[in-house]
């Protein structure tokens, strides 16, 4: 069951605060954003106005639908609100499939050569096998300690990807400091 104290609205509000309002950075391949929502995503979900005018409540709706419910991160929250929060934040910044691949890779690496649960195929989808592995991991390692180690693994994968993005595309160096300062360790 989802943690009683878990509040997805607070998670989304915190994300929107970190993302800020309208931004149109010349080095950002995603183009203009508002509250962290790209213009392409806003358009795909029916917003036709100027990005500067994207209503905050519309951004909240998009985050809930595309980055929480559709990728089934709510199911992760039923097991661990800390992991779900990290998973959500990474999913917003890198895509839900990338975030889920990180979770699947970390769970596989932490299963003690499949003694605790079967290896996962990193397919980027939260399904029954991923949820079973997360349940088994938390049961085996203990909720608090297990969450802490899993969070470290997820953040390590995220940080490595940020460094790789900056190495492969020098224009991304404009964002690296902020990514590391505001994304790694921001949740949980």
Coordinates of C-alpha atoms in Angstrom, one line a residue:
X1 CA 0.0 0.0 0.0
X2 CA 1.2 3.5 -0.8
X3 CA 2.8 5.3 2.2
X4 CA 0.2 7.3 4.1
X5 CA 2.5 10.3 4.1
X6 CA 3.1 10.1 0.4
X7 CA 1.7 13.1 -1.5
X8 CA 2.2 13.1 -5.3
X9 CA 0.9 16.7 -5.5
X10 CA 3.7 17.8 -3.2
X11 CA 6.2 15.9 -5.3
X12 CA 4.9 17.6 -8.5
X13 CA 4.9 21.0 -6.8
X14 CA 8.5 20.6 -5.6
X15 CA 9.5 19.6 -9.1
X16 CA 7.8 22.6 -10.6
X17 CA 9.5 24.9 -8.1
X18 CA 12.9 23.4 -9.1
X19 CA 12.1 23.7 -12.8
X20 CA 11.0 27.3 -12.5
X21 CA 8.9 29.2 -15.0
X22 CA 9.5 30.0 -18.7
X23 CA 13.0 29.2 -20.0
X24 CA 14.3 29.4 -23.6
X25 CA 18.0 28.6 -23.3
X26 CA 19.8 28.6 -26.6
X27 CA 21.8 25.4 -25.7
X28 CA 18.7 23.4 -24.8
X29 CA 17.8 21.1 -27.7
X30 CA 14.3 20.7 -26.2
X31 CA 13.5 24.4 -27.0
X32 CA 11.3 26.6 -24.8
X33 CA 10.0 25.1 -21.6
X34 CA 7.6 26.3 -18.9
X35 CA 7.6 24.6 -15.5
X36 CA 9.9 22.1 -17.1
X37 CA 7.3 21.1 -19.8
X38 CA 8.7 21.3 -23.3
X39 CA 6.8 22.9 -26.0
X40 CA 6.5 19.6 -27.9
X41 CA 4.9 17.9 -24.9
X42 CA 2.6 20.8 -24.2
X43 CA 1.4 20.8 -27.9
X44 CA 1.0 17.0 -27.9
X45 CA -1.4 17.5 -24.9
X46 CA -3.5 20.2 -26.5
X47 CA -1.9 23.4 -25.2
X48 CA -1.8 25.8 -28.2
X49 CA -0.9 29.1 -26.5
X50 CA 2.5 30.7 -26.1
X51 CA 4.7 28.6 -23.7
X52 CA 5.1 31.6 -21.4
X53 CA 1.4 31.4 -20.7
X54 CA 1.2 27.6 -19.9
X55 CA -0.9 27.4 -16.8
X56 CA 0.7 25.8 -13.8
X57 CA -2.3 23.5 -13.3
X58 CA -1.9 22.3 -16.8
X59 CA 1.7 21.5 -16.2
X60 CA 0.7 19.6 -13.1
X61 CA -1.9 17.6 -15.1
X62 CA 0.8 16.7 -17.7
X63 CA 3.3 15.6 -15.0
X64 CA 0.7 13.5 -13.2
X65 CA -0.6 11.8 -16.4
X66 CA 2.7 11.4 -18.5
X67 CA 5.3 11.1 -15.8
X68 CA 3.5 9.4 -12.9
X69 CA 0.5 7.4 -13.9
X70 CA 1.3 6.3 -17.5
X71 CA 4.8 4.9 -16.6
X72 CA 3.2 3.3 -13.4
X73 CA 5.4 5.1 -11.0
X74 CA 2.4 5.1 -8.6
X75 CA 3.0 1.4 -8.4
X76 CA 6.6 2.0 -7.3
X77 CA 5.3 4.4 -4.7
X78 CA 3.1 1.6 -3.2
X79 CA 6.4 0.0 -2.3
X80 CA 8.7 2.9 -1.6
X81 CA 7.9 6.6 -1.7
X82 CA 11.6 7.5 -1.7
X83 CA 12.4 5.4 -4.7
X84 CA 9.2 6.6 -6.5
X85 CA 10.2 10.2 -5.9
X86 CA 13.7 9.7 -7.3
X87 CA 12.2 7.6 -10.2
X88 CA 9.7 10.4 -11.0
X89 CA 12.3 13.2 -10.9
X90 CA 14.7 11.2 -13.2
X91 CA 11.8 10.3 -15.5
X92 CA 10.9 13.9 -16.0
X93 CA 14.4 14.9 -16.8
X94 CA 15.5 11.9 -18.8
X95 CA 12.3 10.2 -19.8
X96 CA 10.3 7.6 -17.8
X97 CA 11.8 4.7 -19.8
X98 CA 15.4 5.8 -18.9
X99 CA 14.4 6.1 -15.2
X100 CA 12.9 2.7 -15.2
X101 CA 15.9 1.2 -17.0
X102 CA 18.1 2.6 -14.2
X103 CA 15.8 0.9 -11.6
X104 CA 15.9 -2.4 -13.4
X105 CA 19.7 -2.3 -13.8
X106 CA 20.2 -1.4 -10.2
X107 CA 17.8 -4.1 -8.9
X108 CA 19.5 -6.7 -11.1
X109 CA 23.0 -5.7 -9.9
X110 CA 21.8 -5.9 -6.3
X111 CA 20.1 -9.3 -6.5
X112 CA 23.2 -11.3 -5.4
X113 CA 23.6 -13.2 -8.6
X114 CA 19.8 -13.9 -8.8
X115 CA 19.7 -15.5 -5.3
X116 CA 17.1 -13.0 -4.1
X117 CA 15.0 -12.6 -7.3
X118 CA 15.5 -13.1 -11.0
X119 CA 17.5 -10.8 -13.1
X120 CA 15.5 -8.1 -15.0
X121 CA 15.6 -7.3 -18.6
X122 CA 16.1 -3.5 -18.7
X123 CA 13.1 -2.7 -21.0
X124 CA 12.2 0.6 -19.5
X125 CA 8.7 -0.5 -18.4
X126 CA 7.4 -0.9 -14.8
X127 CA 5.7 -4.3 -15.0
X128 CA 5.0 -7.2 -12.7
X129 CA 8.6 -8.5 -12.8
X130 CA 10.1 -5.2 -11.9
X131 CA 7.6 -4.7 -9.0
X132 CA 8.2 -8.2 -7.8
X133 CA 12.0 -7.6 -7.8
X134 CA 11.5 -4.3 -5.9
X135 CA 9.3 -6.1 -3.3
X136 CA 11.8 -8.9 -2.9
X137 CA 14.8 -6.5 -2.7
X138 CA 13.1 -4.4 0.0
X139 CA 12.1 -7.5 1.9
X140 CA 15.6 -8.9 1.8
X141 CA 17.5 -5.8 2.5
X142 CA 15.1 -4.0 4.8
X143 CA 13.0 -1.1 3.8
X144 CA 15.1 1.8 5.2
X145 CA 18.6 0.5 4.5
X146 CA 17.5 -1.1 1.2
X147 CA 16.0 2.2 0.0
X148 CA 19.1 4.1 0.9
X149 CA 21.4 1.8 -1.1
X150 CA 19.0 1.7 -4.0
X151 CA 18.7 5.5 -4.1
X152 CA 22.5 5.7 -4.2
X153 CA 22.6 3.3 -7.1
X154 CA 19.9 5.3 -9.0
X155 CA 21.7 8.6 -8.4
X156 CA 25.0 7.1 -9.5
X157 CA 23.5 6.0 -12.8
X158 CA 21.8 9.4 -13.2
X159 CA 25.0 11.3 -12.5
X160 CA 27.0 9.1 -14.9
X161 CA 24.5 9.8 -17.7
X162 CA 24.7 13.6 -17.1
X163 CA 28.5 13.5 -17.3
X164 CA 28.2 11.4 -20.5
X165 CA 25.7 13.9 -22.0
X166 CA 28.1 16.8 -21.3
X167 CA 31.1 14.9 -22.8
X168 CA 29.2 14.0 -26.0
X169 CA 27.6 17.4 -26.5
X170 CA 29.7 20.3 -25.2
X171 CA 26.7 22.6 -25.3
X172 CA 25.3 20.5 -22.4
X173 CA 28.1 21.7 -20.2
X174 CA 25.9 24.7 -19.7
X175 CA 23.5 22.5 -17.8
X176 CA 25.8 20.0 -16.0
X177 CA 26.3 22.0 -12.8
X178 CA 22.6 22.5 -12.4
X179 CA 21.8 18.9 -13.1
X180 CA 24.2 17.7 -10.5
X181 CA 23.3 20.4 -8.0
X182 CA 19.5 20.2 -8.4
X183 CA 18.8 16.6 -9.5
X184 CA 21.2 14.4 -7.6
X185 CA 20.1 14.0 -4.0
X186 CA 17.1 16.3 -4.5
X187 CA 14.6 13.7 -3.5
X188 CA 14.5 11.5 -0.4

